[in-house]
Short mmCIF file of N, CA and C in Angstrom, two decimals:
data_model
loop_
_atom_site.label_atom_id
_atom_site.label_comp_id
_atom_site.label_asym_id
_atom_site.label_seq_id
_atom_site.Cartn_x
_atom_site.Cartn_y
_atom_site.Cartn_z
N HIS A 1 -81.84 -4.15 -82.75
CA HIS A 1 -83.10 -3.37 -82.53
C HIS A 1 -84.13 -2.01 -82.91
N ILE A 2 -82.56 -1.43 -83.00
CA ILE A 2 -82.99 0.02 -83.66
C ILE A 2 -83.00 0.39 -84.92
N ILE A 3 -82.21 -0.70 -85.33
CA ILE A 3 -82.74 -0.22 -87.42
C ILE A 3 -83.99 -0.98 -87.44
N ARG A 4 -84.77 -1.93 -86.71
CA ARG A 4 -86.34 -2.40 -86.68
C ARG A 4 -87.60 -1.57 -86.46
N LYS A 5 -87.13 -1.32 -85.70
CA LYS A 5 -87.61 0.25 -84.68
C LYS A 5 -87.73 1.16 -85.73
N LEU A 6 -86.75 1.70 -86.31
CA LEU A 6 -87.08 2.82 -87.07
C LEU A 6 -87.65 2.47 -88.44
N GLY A 7 -86.95 1.32 -88.78
CA GLY A 7 -88.04 0.55 -89.54
C GLY A 7 -89.63 0.78 -90.18
N LYS A 8 -89.94 0.51 -88.44
CA LYS A 8 -91.60 0.14 -88.20
C LYS A 8 -92.68 1.92 -88.31
N LEU A 9 -91.39 2.06 -87.87
CA LEU A 9 -91.99 3.61 -87.59
C LEU A 9 -91.83 4.58 -89.23
N ALA A 10 -90.78 4.01 -90.03
CA ALA A 10 -90.75 4.62 -91.09
C ALA A 10 -92.30 3.99 -92.27
N GLY A 11 -92.59 2.49 -91.74
CA GLY A 11 -93.91 2.51 -92.33
C GLY A 11 -93.26 0.76 -92.57
N ILE A 12 -91.45 0.54 -92.94
CA ILE A 12 -90.88 -0.73 -93.38
C ILE A 12 -90.13 -1.68 -92.71
N LYS A 13 -90.17 -2.66 -93.01
CA LYS A 13 -90.14 -3.77 -92.16
C LYS A 13 -88.61 -4.29 -93.31
N ILE A 14 -87.54 -3.39 -91.86
CA ILE A 14 -85.83 -4.02 -92.45
C ILE A 14 -85.36 -4.21 -91.09
N ALA A 15 -84.01 -5.07 -91.27
CA ALA A 15 -83.10 -5.79 -90.19
C ALA A 15 -81.89 -4.96 -90.91
N PRO A 16 -81.02 -5.67 -89.66
CA PRO A 16 -79.50 -4.34 -90.03
C PRO A 16 -79.39 -5.69 -90.92
N HIS A 17 -78.91 -6.63 -91.27
CA HIS A 17 -78.52 -7.20 -92.21
C HIS A 17 -78.87 -6.70 -93.62
N ASP A 18 -80.39 -6.45 -93.80
CA ASP A 18 -80.57 -5.77 -94.71
C ASP A 18 -80.14 -4.33 -95.41
N LEU A 19 -79.35 -3.38 -94.62
CA LEU A 19 -78.41 -2.73 -95.13
C LEU A 19 -77.12 -3.17 -95.24
N ARG A 20 -76.78 -4.66 -94.45
CA ARG A 20 -75.30 -4.52 -95.37
C ARG A 20 -75.41 -4.94 -96.56
N ARG A 21 -77.14 -5.77 -96.75
CA ARG A 21 -76.50 -6.75 -98.13
C ARG A 21 -76.97 -5.58 -99.22
N GLY A 22 -77.46 -4.30 -98.58
CA GLY A 22 -78.37 -3.76 -99.35
C GLY A 22 -76.69 -2.31 -99.64
N SER A 23 -75.78 -2.16 -98.83
CA SER A 23 -74.35 -1.42 -99.72
C SER A 23 -73.51 -2.41 -100.23
N ILE A 24 -73.35 -3.66 -100.12
CA ILE A 24 -73.14 -4.69 -101.06
C ILE A 24 -73.55 -4.92 -102.42
N THR A 25 -74.72 -4.31 -102.51
CA THR A 25 -75.19 -4.34 -103.48
C THR A 25 -75.25 -3.07 -104.54
N GLU A 26 -75.15 -2.19 -103.32
CA GLU A 26 -74.79 -0.49 -103.73
C GLU A 26 -73.66 0.09 -104.65
N THR A 27 -72.32 -0.93 -103.23
CA THR A 27 -70.99 -1.08 -104.11
C THR A 27 -70.91 -1.68 -105.62
N GLY A 28 -71.27 -2.48 -105.67
CA GLY A 28 -71.23 -3.06 -106.66
C GLY A 28 -71.76 -2.18 -108.00
N ASN A 29 -73.05 -1.84 -107.95
CA ASN A 29 -73.37 -0.78 -109.05
C ASN A 29 -72.37 0.61 -109.01
N VAL A 30 -71.39 1.02 -108.21
CA VAL A 30 -71.31 1.91 -108.64
C VAL A 30 -69.89 1.34 -108.36
N THR A 31 -69.06 0.46 -108.54
CA THR A 31 -68.24 0.14 -109.24
C THR A 31 -68.19 -0.91 -110.36
N ASN A 32 -68.99 -1.10 -111.01
CA ASN A 32 -69.75 -1.54 -112.17
C ASN A 32 -69.52 -3.14 -112.04
N GLY A 33 -69.01 -3.22 -110.25
CA GLY A 33 -69.69 -5.38 -110.47
C GLY A 33 -68.29 -5.51 -110.10
N ASN A 34 -67.09 -4.43 -109.75
CA ASN A 34 -65.82 -5.18 -108.97
C ASN A 34 -66.10 -6.16 -108.07
N MET A 35 -65.55 -7.23 -107.98
CA MET A 35 -66.11 -8.28 -106.88
C MET A 35 -65.14 -7.96 -105.93
N ARG A 36 -63.90 -7.73 -106.09
CA ARG A 36 -62.70 -7.86 -105.32
C ARG A 36 -62.95 -6.34 -104.29
N ILE A 37 -63.43 -4.73 -104.56
CA ILE A 37 -64.00 -3.69 -104.04
C ILE A 37 -64.56 -4.75 -102.75
N MET A 38 -65.65 -5.18 -103.83
CA MET A 38 -67.16 -5.68 -102.62
C MET A 38 -66.61 -6.64 -101.97
N GLN A 39 -66.18 -7.56 -102.03
CA GLN A 39 -65.06 -8.76 -100.93
C GLN A 39 -64.75 -8.03 -99.47
N ALA A 40 -63.93 -7.10 -100.39
CA ALA A 40 -62.95 -5.78 -99.18
C ALA A 40 -63.75 -5.42 -98.20
N GLN A 41 -65.46 -4.91 -99.25
CA GLN A 41 -66.48 -4.04 -98.23
C GLN A 41 -66.49 -4.87 -97.16
N ALA A 42 -67.31 -6.12 -97.61
CA ALA A 42 -67.91 -6.76 -96.97
C ALA A 42 -66.88 -7.49 -95.66
N GLY A 43 -65.81 -7.50 -96.31
CA GLY A 43 -64.90 -8.73 -95.42
C GLY A 43 -65.51 -9.89 -94.92
N HIS A 44 -65.39 -10.24 -96.34
CA HIS A 44 -65.38 -11.77 -96.58
C HIS A 44 -64.06 -12.82 -97.15
N ALA A 45 -64.30 -13.81 -96.75
CA ALA A 45 -62.44 -14.87 -97.30
C ALA A 45 -63.46 -15.52 -98.70
N ASP A 46 -64.26 -15.95 -98.84
CA ASP A 46 -64.21 -16.27 -99.92
C ASP A 46 -65.71 -15.47 -100.97
N PRO A 47 -64.84 -14.99 -102.25
CA PRO A 47 -66.34 -14.15 -103.00
C PRO A 47 -67.19 -14.95 -103.43
N SER A 48 -68.15 -16.29 -103.18
CA SER A 48 -69.29 -16.64 -103.29
C SER A 48 -69.61 -16.15 -101.92
N THR A 49 -69.72 -15.58 -100.91
CA THR A 49 -69.84 -15.50 -100.30
C THR A 49 -71.18 -13.89 -100.60
N THR A 50 -69.69 -13.75 -100.53
CA THR A 50 -70.39 -11.53 -101.25
C THR A 50 -71.37 -11.81 -102.55
N MET A 51 -70.93 -13.10 -103.17
CA MET A 51 -72.21 -13.02 -104.54
C MET A 51 -73.41 -13.51 -104.18
N ARG A 52 -73.52 -14.22 -102.49
CA ARG A 52 -74.96 -13.91 -102.61
C ARG A 52 -75.77 -12.83 -101.91
N TYR A 53 -74.74 -12.22 -101.46
CA TYR A 53 -74.57 -10.65 -100.96
C TYR A 53 -75.58 -9.10 -101.98
N ASP A 54 -75.00 -9.69 -103.68
CA ASP A 54 -75.69 -9.05 -103.99
C ASP A 54 -76.32 -8.47 -105.26
N ARG A 55 -77.46 -7.96 -104.76
CA ARG A 55 -79.10 -8.38 -105.31
C ARG A 55 -79.34 -7.87 -106.77
N ASN A 56 -78.44 -7.57 -107.49
CA ASN A 56 -78.91 -7.44 -108.71
C ASN A 56 -77.43 -7.88 -109.73
N ARG A 57 -76.65 -8.94 -109.38
CA ARG A 57 -76.23 -9.83 -109.23
C ARG A 57 -76.26 -11.05 -109.51
N GLU A 58 -76.98 -12.08 -109.14
CA GLU A 58 -77.72 -12.94 -108.56
C GLU A 58 -77.74 -14.02 -109.69
N ASP A 59 -78.08 -14.06 -110.54
CA ASP A 59 -78.27 -14.64 -111.42
C ASP A 59 -77.60 -14.57 -112.78
N LEU A 60 -76.26 -14.32 -112.29
CA LEU A 60 -75.22 -14.08 -113.94
C LEU A 60 -75.40 -15.53 -114.23
N ALA A 61 -75.35 -16.09 -114.05
CA ALA A 61 -75.12 -17.97 -115.20
C ALA A 61 -76.80 -17.83 -115.83
N GLY A 62 -77.95 -17.48 -115.16
CA GLY A 62 -78.80 -17.38 -116.16
C GLY A 62 -78.49 -16.20 -117.06
N GLN A 63 -78.31 -15.24 -116.83
CA GLN A 63 -78.51 -14.21 -117.56
C GLN A 63 -77.20 -14.60 -118.59
N ALA A 64 -76.14 -15.08 -118.78
CA ALA A 64 -75.17 -15.81 -119.43
C ALA A 64 -76.34 -16.37 -120.72
N ALA A 65 -77.04 -17.35 -119.92
CA ALA A 65 -77.59 -18.82 -120.79
C ALA A 65 -79.04 -18.11 -121.54
N LYS A 66 -79.13 -16.94 -120.99
CA LYS A 66 -79.84 -16.30 -121.78
C LYS A 66 -79.74 -15.53 -122.58
N LYS A 67 -78.24 -14.57 -122.88
CA LYS A 67 -77.51 -14.26 -123.83
C LYS A 67 -77.05 -15.54 -124.94
N LEU A 68 -76.58 -16.24 -124.37
CA LEU A 68 -76.41 -17.51 -125.73
C LEU A 68 -77.19 -17.83 -126.53
N SER A 69 -78.49 -18.46 -125.57
CA SER A 69 -80.17 -18.39 -126.37
C SER A 69 -80.68 -17.84 -127.46
N ASP A 70 -80.22 -16.30 -126.95
CA ASP A 70 -80.72 -15.32 -127.68
C ASP A 70 -80.08 -15.30 -129.49
N LEU A 71 -78.20 -15.61 -129.49
CA LEU A 71 -77.76 -15.13 -130.20
C LEU A 71 -78.09 -16.89 -130.70
N ILE A 72 -78.66 -17.59 -130.48
CA ILE A 72 -79.19 -18.83 -131.23
C ILE A 72 -80.51 -18.80 -131.90
#
């Protein structure tokens, strides 16, 4: 409730889970996407769970397909 209330005072809509997801994403940014570090920080047993939290690397399969398409 505190996070939502502070967000409202700042004029933004935010929830505690947004901060968790943002911290995982930022950890990926500063570790060059090191999934082991991100997974350890998040405390997830399954790396696919951690991948769902990472906003900057959400569509890696799509990015790979585009790069291959550009080469052809």
